PDB file of N, H, CA, C and O in Angstrom:
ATOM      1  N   UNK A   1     -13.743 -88.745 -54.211  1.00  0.00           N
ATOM      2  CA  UNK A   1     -12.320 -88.468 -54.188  1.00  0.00           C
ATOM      3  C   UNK A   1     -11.676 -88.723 -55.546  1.00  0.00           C
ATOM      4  O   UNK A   1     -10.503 -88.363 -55.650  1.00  0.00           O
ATOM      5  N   UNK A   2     -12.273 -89.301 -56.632  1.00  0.00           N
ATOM      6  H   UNK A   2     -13.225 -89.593 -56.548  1.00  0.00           H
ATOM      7  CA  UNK A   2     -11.715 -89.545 -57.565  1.00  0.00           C
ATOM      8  C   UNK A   2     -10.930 -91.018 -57.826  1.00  0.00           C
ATOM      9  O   UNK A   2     -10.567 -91.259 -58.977  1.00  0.00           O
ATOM     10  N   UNK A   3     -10.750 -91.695 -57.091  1.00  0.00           N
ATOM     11  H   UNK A   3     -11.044 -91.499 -56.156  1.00  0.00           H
ATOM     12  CA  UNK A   3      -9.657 -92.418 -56.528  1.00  0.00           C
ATOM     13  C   UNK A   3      -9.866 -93.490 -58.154  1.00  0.00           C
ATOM     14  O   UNK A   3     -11.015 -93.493 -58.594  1.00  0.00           O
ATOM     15  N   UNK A   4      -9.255 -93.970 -58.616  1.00  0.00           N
ATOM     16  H   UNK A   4      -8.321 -93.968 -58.258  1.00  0.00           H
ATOM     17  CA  UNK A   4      -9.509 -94.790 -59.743  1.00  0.00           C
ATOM     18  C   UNK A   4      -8.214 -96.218 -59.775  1.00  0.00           C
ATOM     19  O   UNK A   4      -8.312 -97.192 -60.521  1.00  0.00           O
ATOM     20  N   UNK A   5      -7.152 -96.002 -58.844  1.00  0.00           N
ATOM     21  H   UNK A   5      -7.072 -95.210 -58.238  1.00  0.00           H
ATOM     22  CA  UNK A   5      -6.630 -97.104 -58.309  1.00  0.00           C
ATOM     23  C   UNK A   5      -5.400 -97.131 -56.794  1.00  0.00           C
ATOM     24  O   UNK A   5      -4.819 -96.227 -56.194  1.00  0.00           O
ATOM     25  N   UNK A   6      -5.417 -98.150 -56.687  1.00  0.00           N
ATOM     26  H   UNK A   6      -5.889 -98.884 -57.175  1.00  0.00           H
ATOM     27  CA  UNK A   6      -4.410 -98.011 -55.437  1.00  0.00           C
ATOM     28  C   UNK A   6      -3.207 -98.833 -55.705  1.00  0.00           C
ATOM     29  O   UNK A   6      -3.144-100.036 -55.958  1.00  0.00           O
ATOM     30  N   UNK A   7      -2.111 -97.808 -55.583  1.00  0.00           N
ATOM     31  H   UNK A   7      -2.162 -96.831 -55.378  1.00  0.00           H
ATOM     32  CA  UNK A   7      -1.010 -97.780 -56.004  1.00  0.00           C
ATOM     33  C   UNK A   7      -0.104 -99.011 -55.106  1.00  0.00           C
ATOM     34  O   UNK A   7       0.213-100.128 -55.514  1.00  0.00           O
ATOM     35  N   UNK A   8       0.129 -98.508 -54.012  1.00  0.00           N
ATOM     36  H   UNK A   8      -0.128 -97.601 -53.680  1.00  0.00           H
ATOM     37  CA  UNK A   8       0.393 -99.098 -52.764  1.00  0.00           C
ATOM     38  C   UNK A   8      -0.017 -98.859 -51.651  1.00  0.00           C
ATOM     39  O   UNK A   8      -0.512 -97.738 -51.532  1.00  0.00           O
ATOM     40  N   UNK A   9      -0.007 -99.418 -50.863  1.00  0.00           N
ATOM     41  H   UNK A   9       0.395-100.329 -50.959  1.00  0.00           H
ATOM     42  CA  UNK A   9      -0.475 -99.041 -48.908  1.00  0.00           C
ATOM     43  C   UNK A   9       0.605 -99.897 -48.305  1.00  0.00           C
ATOM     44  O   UNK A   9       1.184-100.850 -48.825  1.00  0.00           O
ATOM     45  N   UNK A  10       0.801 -99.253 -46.826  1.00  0.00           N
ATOM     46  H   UNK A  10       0.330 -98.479 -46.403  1.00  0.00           H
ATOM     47  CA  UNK A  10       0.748-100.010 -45.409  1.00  0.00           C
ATOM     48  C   UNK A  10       0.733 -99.187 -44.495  1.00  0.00           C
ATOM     49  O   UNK A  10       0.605 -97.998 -44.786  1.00  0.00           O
ATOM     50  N   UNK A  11       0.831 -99.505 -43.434  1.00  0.00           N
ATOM     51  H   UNK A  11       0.934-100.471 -43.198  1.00  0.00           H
ATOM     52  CA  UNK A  11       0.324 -98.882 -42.280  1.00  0.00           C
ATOM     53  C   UNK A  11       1.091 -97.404 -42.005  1.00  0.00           C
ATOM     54  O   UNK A  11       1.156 -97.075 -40.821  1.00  0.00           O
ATOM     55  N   UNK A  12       1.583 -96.635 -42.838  1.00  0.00           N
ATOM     56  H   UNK A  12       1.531 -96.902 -43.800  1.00  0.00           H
ATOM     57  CA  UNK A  12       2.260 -95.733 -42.653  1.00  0.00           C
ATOM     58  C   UNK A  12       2.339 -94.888 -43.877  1.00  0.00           C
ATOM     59  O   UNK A  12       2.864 -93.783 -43.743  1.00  0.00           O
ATOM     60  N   UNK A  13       1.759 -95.348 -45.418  1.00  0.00           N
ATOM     61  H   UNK A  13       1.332 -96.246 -45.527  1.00  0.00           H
ATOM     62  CA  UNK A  13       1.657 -94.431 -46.582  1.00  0.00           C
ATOM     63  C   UNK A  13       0.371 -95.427 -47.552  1.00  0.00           C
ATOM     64  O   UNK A  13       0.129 -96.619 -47.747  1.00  0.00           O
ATOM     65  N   UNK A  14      -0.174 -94.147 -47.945  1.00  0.00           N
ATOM     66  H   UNK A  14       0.023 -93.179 -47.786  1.00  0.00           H
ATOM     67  CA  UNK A  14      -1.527 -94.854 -48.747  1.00  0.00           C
ATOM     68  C   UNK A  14      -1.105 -93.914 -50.016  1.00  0.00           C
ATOM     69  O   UNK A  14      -0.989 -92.693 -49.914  1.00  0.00           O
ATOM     70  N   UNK A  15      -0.844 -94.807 -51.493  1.00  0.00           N
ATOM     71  H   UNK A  15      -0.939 -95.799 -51.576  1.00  0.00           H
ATOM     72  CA  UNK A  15      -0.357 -94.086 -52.933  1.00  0.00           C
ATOM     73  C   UNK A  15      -1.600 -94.411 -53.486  1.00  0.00           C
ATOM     74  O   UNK A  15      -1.848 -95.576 -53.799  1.00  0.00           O
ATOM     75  N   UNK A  16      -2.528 -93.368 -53.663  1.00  0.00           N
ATOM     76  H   UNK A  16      -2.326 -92.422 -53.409  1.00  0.00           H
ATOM     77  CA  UNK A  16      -3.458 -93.372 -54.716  1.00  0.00           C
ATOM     78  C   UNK A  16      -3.551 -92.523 -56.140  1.00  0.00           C
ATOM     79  O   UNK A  16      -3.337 -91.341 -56.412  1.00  0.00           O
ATOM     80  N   UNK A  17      -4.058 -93.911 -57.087  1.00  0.00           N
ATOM     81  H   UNK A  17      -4.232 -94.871 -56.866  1.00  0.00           H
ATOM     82  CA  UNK A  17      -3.646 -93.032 -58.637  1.00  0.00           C
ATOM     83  C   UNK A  17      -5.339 -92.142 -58.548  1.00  0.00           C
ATOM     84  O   UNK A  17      -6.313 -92.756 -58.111  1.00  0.00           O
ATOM     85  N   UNK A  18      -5.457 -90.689 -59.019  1.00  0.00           N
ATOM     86  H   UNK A  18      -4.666 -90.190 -59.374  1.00  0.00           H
ATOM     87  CA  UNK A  18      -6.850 -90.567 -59.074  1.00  0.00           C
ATOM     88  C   UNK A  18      -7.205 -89.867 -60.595  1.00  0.00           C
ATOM     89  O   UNK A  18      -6.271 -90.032 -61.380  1.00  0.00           O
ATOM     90  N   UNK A  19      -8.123 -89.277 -61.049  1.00  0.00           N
ATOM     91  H   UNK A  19      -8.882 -89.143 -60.412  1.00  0.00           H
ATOM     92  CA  UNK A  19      -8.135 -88.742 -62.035  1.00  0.00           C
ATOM     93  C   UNK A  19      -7.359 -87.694 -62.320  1.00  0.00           C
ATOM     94  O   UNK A  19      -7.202 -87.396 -63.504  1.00  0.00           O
ATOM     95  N   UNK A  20      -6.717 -86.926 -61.277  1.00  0.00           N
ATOM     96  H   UNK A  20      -6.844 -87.168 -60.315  1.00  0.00           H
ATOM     97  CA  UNK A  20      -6.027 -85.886 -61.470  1.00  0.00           C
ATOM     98  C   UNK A  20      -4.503 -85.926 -61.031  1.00  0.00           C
ATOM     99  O   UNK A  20      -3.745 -84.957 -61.062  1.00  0.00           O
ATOM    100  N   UNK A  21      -4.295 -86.755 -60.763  1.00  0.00           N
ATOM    101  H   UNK A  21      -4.911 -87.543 -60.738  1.00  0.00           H
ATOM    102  CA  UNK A  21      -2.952 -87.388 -60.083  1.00  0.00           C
ATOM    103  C   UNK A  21      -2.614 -88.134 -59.106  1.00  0.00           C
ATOM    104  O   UNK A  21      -3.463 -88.809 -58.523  1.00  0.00           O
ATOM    105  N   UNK A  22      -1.523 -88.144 -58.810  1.00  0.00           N
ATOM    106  H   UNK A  22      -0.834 -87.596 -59.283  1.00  0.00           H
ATOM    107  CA  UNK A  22      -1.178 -89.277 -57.410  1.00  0.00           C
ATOM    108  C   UNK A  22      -1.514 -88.682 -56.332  1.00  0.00           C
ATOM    109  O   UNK A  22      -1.240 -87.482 -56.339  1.00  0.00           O
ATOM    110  N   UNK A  23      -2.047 -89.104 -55.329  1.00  0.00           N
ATOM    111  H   UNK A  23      -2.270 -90.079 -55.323  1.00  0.00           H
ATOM    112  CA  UNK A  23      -1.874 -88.824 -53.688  1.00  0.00           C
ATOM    113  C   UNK A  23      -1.376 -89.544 -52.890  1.00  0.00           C
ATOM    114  O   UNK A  23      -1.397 -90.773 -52.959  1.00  0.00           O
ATOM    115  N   UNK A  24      -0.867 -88.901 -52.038  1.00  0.00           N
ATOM    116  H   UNK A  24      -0.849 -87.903 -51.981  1.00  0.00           H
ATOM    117  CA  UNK A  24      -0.093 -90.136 -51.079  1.00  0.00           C
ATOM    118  C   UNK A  24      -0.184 -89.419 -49.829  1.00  0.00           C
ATOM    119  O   UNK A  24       0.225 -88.273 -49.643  1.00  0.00           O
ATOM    120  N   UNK A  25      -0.812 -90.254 -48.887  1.00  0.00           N
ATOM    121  H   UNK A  25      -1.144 -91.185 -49.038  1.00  0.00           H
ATOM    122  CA  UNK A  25      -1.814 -90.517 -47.642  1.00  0.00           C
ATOM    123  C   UNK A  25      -0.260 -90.593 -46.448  1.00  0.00           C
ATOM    124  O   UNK A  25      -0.047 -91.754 -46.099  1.00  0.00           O
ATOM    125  N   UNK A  26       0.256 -90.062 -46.141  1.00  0.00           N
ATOM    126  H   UNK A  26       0.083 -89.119 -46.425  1.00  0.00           H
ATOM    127  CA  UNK A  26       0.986 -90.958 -44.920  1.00  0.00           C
ATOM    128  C   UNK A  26       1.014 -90.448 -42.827  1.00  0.00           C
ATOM    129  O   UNK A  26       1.138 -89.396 -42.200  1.00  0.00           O
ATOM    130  N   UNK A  27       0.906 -91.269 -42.626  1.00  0.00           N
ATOM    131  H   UNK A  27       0.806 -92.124 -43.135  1.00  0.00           H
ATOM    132  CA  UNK A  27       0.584 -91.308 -40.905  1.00  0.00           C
ATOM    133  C   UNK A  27       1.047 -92.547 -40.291  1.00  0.00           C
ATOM    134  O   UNK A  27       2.029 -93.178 -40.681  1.00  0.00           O
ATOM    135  N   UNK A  28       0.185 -92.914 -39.167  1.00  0.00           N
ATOM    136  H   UNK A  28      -0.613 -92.401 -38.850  1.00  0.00           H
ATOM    137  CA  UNK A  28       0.428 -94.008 -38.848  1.00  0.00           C
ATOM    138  C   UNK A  28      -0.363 -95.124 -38.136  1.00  0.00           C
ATOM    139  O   UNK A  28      -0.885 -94.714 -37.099  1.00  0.00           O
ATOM    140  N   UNK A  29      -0.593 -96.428 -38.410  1.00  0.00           N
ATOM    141  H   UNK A  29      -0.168 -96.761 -39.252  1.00  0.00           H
ATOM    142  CA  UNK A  29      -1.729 -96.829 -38.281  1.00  0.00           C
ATOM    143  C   UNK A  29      -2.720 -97.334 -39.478  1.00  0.00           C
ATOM    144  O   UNK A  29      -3.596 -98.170 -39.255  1.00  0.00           O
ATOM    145  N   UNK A  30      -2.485 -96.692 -40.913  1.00  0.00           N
ATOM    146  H   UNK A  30      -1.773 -96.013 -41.094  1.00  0.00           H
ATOM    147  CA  UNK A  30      -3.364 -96.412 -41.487  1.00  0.00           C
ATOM    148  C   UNK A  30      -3.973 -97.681 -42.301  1.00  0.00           C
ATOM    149  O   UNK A  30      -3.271 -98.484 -42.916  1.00  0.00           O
ATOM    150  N   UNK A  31      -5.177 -97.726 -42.221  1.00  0.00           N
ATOM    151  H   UNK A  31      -5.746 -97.074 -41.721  1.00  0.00           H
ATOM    152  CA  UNK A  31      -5.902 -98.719 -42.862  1.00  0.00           C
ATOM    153  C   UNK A  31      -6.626 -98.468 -43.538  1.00  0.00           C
ATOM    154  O   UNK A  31      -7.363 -97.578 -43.114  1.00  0.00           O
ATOM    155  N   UNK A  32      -7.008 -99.054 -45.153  1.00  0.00           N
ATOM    156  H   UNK A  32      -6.409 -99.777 -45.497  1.00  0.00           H
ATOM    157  CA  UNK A  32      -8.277 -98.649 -46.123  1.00  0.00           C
ATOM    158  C   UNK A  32      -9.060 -99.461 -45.443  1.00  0.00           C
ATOM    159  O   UNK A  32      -8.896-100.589 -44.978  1.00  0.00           O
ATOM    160  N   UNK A  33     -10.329 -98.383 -45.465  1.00  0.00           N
ATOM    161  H   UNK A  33     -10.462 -97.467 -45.843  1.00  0.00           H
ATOM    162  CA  UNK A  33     -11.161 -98.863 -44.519  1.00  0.00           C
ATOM    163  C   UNK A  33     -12.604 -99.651 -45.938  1.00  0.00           C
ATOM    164  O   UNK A  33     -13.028-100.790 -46.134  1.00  0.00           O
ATOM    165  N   UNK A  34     -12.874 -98.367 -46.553  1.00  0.00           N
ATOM    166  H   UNK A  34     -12.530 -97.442 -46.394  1.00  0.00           H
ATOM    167  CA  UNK A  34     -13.255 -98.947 -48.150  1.00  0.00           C
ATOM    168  C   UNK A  34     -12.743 -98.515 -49.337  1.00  0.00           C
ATOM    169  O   UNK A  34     -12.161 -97.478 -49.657  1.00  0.00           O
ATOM    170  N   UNK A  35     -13.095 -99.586 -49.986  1.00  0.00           N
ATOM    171  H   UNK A  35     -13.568-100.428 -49.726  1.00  0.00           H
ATOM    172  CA  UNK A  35     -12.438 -98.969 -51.503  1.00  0.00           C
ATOM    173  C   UNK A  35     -13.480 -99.575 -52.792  1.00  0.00           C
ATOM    174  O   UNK A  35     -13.377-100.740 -53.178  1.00  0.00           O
ATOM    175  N   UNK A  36     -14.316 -98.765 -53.285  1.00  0.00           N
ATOM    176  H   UNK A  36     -14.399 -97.819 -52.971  1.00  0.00           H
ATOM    177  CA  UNK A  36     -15.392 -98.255 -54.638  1.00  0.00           C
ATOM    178  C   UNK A  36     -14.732 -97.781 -55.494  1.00  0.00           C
ATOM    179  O   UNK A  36     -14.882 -96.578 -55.711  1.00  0.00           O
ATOM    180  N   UNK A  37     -13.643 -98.643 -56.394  1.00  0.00           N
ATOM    181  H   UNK A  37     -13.522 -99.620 -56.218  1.00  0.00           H
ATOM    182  CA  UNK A  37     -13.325 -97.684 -57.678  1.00  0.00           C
ATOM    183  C   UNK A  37     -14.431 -97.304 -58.549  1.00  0.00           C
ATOM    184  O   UNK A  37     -14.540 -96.257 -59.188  1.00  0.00           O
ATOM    185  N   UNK A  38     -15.406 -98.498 -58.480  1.00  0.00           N
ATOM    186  H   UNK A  38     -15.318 -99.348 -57.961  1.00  0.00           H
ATOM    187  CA  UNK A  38     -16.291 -98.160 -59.634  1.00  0.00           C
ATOM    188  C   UNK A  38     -17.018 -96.829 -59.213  1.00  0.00           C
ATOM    189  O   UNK A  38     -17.474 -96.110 -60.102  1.00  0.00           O
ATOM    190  N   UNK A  39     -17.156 -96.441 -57.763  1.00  0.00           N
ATOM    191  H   UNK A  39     -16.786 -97.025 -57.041  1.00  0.00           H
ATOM    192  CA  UNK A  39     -17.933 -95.134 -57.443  1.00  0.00           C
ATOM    193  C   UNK A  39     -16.995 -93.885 -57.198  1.00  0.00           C
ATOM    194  O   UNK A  39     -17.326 -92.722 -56.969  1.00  0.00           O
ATOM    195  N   UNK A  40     -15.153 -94.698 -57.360  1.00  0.00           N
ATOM    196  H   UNK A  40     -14.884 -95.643 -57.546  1.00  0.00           H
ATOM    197  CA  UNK A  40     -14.570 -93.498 -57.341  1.00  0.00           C
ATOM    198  C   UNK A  40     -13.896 -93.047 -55.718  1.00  0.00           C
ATOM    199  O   UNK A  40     -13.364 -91.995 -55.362  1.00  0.00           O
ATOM    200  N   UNK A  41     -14.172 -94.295 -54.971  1.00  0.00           N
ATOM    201  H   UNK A  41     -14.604 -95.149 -55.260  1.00  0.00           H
ATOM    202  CA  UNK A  41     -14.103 -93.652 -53.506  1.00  0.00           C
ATOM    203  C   UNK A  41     -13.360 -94.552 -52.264  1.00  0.00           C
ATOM    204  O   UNK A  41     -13.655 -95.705 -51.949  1.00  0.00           O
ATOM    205  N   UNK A  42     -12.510 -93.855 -51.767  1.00  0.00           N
ATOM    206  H   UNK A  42     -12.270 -92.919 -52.023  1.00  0.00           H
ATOM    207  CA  UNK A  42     -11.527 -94.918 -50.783  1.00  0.00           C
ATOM    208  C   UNK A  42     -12.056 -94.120 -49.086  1.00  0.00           C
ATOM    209  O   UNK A  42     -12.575 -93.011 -48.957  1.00  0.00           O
ATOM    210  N   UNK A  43     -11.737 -95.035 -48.062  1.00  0.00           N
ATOM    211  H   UNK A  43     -11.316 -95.936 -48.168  1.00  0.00           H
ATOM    212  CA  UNK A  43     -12.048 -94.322 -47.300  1.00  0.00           C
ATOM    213  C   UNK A  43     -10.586 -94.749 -46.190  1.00  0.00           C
ATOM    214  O   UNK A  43     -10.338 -95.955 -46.167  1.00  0.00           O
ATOM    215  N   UNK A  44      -9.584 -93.766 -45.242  1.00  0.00           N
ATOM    216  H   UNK A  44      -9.785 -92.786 -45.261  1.00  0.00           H
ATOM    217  CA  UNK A  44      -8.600 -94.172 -45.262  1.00  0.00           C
ATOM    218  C   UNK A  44      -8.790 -94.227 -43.440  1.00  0.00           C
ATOM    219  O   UNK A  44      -9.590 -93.324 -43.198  1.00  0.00           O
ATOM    220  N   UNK A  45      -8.539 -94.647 -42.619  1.00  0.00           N
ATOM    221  H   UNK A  45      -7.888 -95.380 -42.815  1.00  0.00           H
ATOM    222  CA  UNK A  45      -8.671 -94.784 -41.374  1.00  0.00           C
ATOM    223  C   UNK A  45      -7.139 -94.607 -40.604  1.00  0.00           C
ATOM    224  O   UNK A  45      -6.142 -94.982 -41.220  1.00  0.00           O
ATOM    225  N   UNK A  46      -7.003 -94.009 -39.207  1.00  0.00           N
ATOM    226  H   UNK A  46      -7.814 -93.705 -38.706  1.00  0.00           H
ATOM    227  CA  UNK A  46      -5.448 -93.944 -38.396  1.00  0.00           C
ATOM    228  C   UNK A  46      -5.120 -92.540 -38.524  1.00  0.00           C
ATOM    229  O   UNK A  46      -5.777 -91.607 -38.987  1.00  0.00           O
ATOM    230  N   UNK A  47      -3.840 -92.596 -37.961  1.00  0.00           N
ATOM    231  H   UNK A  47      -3.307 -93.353 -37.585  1.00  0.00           H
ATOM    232  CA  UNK A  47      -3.790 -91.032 -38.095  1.00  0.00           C
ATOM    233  C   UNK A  47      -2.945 -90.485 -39.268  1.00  0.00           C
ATOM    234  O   UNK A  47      -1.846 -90.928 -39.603  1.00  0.00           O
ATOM    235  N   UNK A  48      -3.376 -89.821 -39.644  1.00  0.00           N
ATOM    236  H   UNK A  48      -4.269 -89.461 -39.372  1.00  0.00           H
ATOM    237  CA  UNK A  48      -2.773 -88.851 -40.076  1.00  0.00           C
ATOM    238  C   UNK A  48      -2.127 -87.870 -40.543  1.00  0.00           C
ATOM    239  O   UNK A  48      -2.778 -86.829 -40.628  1.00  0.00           O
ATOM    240  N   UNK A  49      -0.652 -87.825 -41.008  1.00  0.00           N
ATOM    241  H   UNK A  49      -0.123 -88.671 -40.939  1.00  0.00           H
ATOM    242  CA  UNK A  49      -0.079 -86.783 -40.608  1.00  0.00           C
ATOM    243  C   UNK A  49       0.084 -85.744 -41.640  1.00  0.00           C
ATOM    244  O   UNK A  49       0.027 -84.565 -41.290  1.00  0.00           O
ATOM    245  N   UNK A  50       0.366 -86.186 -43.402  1.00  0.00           N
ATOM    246  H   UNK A  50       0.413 -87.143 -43.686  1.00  0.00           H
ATOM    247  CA  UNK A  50       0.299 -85.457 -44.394  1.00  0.00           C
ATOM    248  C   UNK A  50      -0.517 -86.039 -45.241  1.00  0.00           C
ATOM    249  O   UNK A  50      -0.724 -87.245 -45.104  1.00  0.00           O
ATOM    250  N   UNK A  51      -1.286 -85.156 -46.519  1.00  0.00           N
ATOM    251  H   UNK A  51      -1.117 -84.176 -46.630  1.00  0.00           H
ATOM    252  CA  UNK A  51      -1.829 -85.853 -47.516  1.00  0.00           C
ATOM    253  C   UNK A  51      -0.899 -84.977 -48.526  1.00  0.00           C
ATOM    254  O   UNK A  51      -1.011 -83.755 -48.436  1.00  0.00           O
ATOM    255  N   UNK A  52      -0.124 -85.433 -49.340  1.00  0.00           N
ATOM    256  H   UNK A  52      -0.033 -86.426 -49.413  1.00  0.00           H
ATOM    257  CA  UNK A  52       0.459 -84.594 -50.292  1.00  0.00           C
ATOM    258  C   UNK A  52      -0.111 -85.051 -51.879  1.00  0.00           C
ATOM    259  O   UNK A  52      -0.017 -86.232 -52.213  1.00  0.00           O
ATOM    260  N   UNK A  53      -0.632 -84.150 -52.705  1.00  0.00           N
ATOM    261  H   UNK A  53      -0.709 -83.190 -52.433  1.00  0.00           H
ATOM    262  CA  UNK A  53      -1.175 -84.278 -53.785  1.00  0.00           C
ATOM    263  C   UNK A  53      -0.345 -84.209 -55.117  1.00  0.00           C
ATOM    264  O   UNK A  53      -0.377 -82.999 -55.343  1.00  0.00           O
ATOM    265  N   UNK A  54       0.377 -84.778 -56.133  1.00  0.00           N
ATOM    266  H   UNK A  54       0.403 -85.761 -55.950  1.00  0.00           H
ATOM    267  CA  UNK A  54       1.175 -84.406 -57.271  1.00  0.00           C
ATOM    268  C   UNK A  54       0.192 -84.469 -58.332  1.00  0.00           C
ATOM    269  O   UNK A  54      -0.305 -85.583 -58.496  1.00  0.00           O
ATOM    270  N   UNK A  55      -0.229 -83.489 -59.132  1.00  0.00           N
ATOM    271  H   UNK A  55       0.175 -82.584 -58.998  1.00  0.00           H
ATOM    272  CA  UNK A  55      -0.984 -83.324 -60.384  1.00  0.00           C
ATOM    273  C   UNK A  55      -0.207 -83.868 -61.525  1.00  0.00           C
ATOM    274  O   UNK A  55       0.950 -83.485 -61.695  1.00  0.00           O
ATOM    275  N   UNK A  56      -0.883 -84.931 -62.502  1.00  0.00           N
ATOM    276  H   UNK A  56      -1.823 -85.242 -62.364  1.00  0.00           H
ATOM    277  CA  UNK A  56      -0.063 -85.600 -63.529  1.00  0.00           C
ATOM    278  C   UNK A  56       0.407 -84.542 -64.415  1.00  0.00           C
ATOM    279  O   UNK A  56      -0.017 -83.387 -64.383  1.00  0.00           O
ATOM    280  N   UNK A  57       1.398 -85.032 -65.290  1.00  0.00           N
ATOM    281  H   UNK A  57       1.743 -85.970 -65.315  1.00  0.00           H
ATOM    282  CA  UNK A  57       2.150 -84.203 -65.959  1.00  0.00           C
ATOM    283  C   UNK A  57       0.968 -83.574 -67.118  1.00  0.00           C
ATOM    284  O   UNK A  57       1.163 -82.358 -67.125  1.00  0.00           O
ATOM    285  N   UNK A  58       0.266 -83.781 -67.720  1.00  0.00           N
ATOM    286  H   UNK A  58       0.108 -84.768 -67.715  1.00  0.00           H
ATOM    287  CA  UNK A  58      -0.713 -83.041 -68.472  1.00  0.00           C
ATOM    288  C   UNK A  58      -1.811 -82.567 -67.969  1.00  0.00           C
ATOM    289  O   UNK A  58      -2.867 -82.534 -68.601  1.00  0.00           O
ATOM    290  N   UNK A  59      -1.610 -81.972 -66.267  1.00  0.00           N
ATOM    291  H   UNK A  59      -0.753 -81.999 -65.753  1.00  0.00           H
ATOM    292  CA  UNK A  59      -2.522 -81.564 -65.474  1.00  0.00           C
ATOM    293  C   UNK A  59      -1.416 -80.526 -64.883  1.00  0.00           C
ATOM    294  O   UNK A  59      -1.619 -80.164 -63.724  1.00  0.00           O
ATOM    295  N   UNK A  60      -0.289 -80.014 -65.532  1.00  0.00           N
ATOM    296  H   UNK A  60      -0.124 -80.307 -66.474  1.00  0.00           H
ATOM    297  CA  UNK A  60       0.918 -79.317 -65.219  1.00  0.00           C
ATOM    298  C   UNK A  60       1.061 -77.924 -65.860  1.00  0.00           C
ATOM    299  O   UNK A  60       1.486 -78.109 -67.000  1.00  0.00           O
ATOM    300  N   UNK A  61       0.926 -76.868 -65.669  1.00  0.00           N
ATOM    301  H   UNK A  61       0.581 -76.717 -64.743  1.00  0.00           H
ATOM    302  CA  UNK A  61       1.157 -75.944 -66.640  1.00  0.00           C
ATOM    303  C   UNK A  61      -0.107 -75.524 -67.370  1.00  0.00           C
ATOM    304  O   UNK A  61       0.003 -74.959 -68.458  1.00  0.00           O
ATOM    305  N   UNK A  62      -1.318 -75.768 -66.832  1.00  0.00           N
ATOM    306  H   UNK A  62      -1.407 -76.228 -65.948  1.00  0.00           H
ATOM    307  CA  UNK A  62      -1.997 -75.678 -67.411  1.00  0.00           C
ATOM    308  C   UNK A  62      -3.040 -74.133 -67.688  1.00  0.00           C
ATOM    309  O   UNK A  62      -4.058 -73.989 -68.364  1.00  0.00           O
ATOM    310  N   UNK A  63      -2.394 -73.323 -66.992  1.00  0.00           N
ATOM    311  H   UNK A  63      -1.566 -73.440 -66.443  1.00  0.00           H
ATOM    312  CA  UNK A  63      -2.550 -71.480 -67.798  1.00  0.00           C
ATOM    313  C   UNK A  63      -1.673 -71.404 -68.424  1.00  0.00           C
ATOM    314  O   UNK A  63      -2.117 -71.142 -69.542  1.00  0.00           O
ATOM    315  N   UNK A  64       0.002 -71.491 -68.503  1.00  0.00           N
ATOM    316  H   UNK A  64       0.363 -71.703 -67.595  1.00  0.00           H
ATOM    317  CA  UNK A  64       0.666 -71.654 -69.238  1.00  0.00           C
ATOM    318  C   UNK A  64       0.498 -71.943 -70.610  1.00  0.00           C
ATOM    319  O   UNK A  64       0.479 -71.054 -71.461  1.00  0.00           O
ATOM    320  N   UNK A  65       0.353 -73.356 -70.910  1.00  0.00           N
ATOM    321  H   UNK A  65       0.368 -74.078 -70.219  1.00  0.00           H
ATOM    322  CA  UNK A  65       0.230 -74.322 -71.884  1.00  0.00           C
ATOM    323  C   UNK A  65      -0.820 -73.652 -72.289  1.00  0.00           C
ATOM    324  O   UNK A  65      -0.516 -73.432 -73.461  1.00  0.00           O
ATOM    325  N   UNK A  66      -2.112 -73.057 -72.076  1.00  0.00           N
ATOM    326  H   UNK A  66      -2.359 -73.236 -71.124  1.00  0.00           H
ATOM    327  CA  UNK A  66      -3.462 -72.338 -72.290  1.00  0.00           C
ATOM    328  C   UNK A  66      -2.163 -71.034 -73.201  1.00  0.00           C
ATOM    329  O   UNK A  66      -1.639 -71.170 -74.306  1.00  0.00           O
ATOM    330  N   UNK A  67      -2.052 -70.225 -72.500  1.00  0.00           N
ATOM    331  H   UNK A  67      -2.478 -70.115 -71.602  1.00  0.00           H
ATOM    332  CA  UNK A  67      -1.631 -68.885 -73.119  1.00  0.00           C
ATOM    333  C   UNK A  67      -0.705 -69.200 -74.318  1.00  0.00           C
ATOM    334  O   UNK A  67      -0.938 -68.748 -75.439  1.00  0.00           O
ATOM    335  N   UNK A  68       0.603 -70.177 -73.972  1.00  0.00           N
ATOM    336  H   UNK A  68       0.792 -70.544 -73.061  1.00  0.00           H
ATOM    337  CA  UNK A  68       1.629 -70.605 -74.743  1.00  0.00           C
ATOM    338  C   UNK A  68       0.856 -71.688 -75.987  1.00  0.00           C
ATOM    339  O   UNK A  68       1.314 -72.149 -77.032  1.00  0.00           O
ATOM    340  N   UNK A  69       0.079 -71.771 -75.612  1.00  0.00           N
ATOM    341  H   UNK A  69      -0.294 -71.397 -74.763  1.00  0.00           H
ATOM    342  CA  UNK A  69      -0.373 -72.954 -76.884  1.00  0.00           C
ATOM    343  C   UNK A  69       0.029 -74.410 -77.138  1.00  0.00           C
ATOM    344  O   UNK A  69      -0.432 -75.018 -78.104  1.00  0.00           O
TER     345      UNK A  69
END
């Protein structure tokens, strides 16, 4: 998953920093079940409901910034 730190948790939103940006986990219930930064890997337990992904800002524009220079 990339996962390289954990931002915040509780039982209702999991903020992970990863190589490519933030994710944030939220449902309800939710528990890190493991967490391997050194292998890169969280494992998140409960339910569910969105995973929403934000790509860091120099992971933004990036055909753009390619064509535009």
């Amino acid at each position: 998953s990339g996962v390289s730190d954990v931002d915040s948790f509780d039982d209702t939103l999991v903020q992970l920093k990863t190589n490519r940006g933030l994710m944030t986990v939220q449902g309800e219930g939710l528990q890190l079940k493991k967490l391997n930064l050194e292998g890169s890997e969280v494992r998140v337990d409960g339910t569910i409901s969105a995973i929403v992904y934000e790509a860091s800002r120099q992971e933004s524009g990036g055909f753009l910034r390619r064509l535009l220079g």
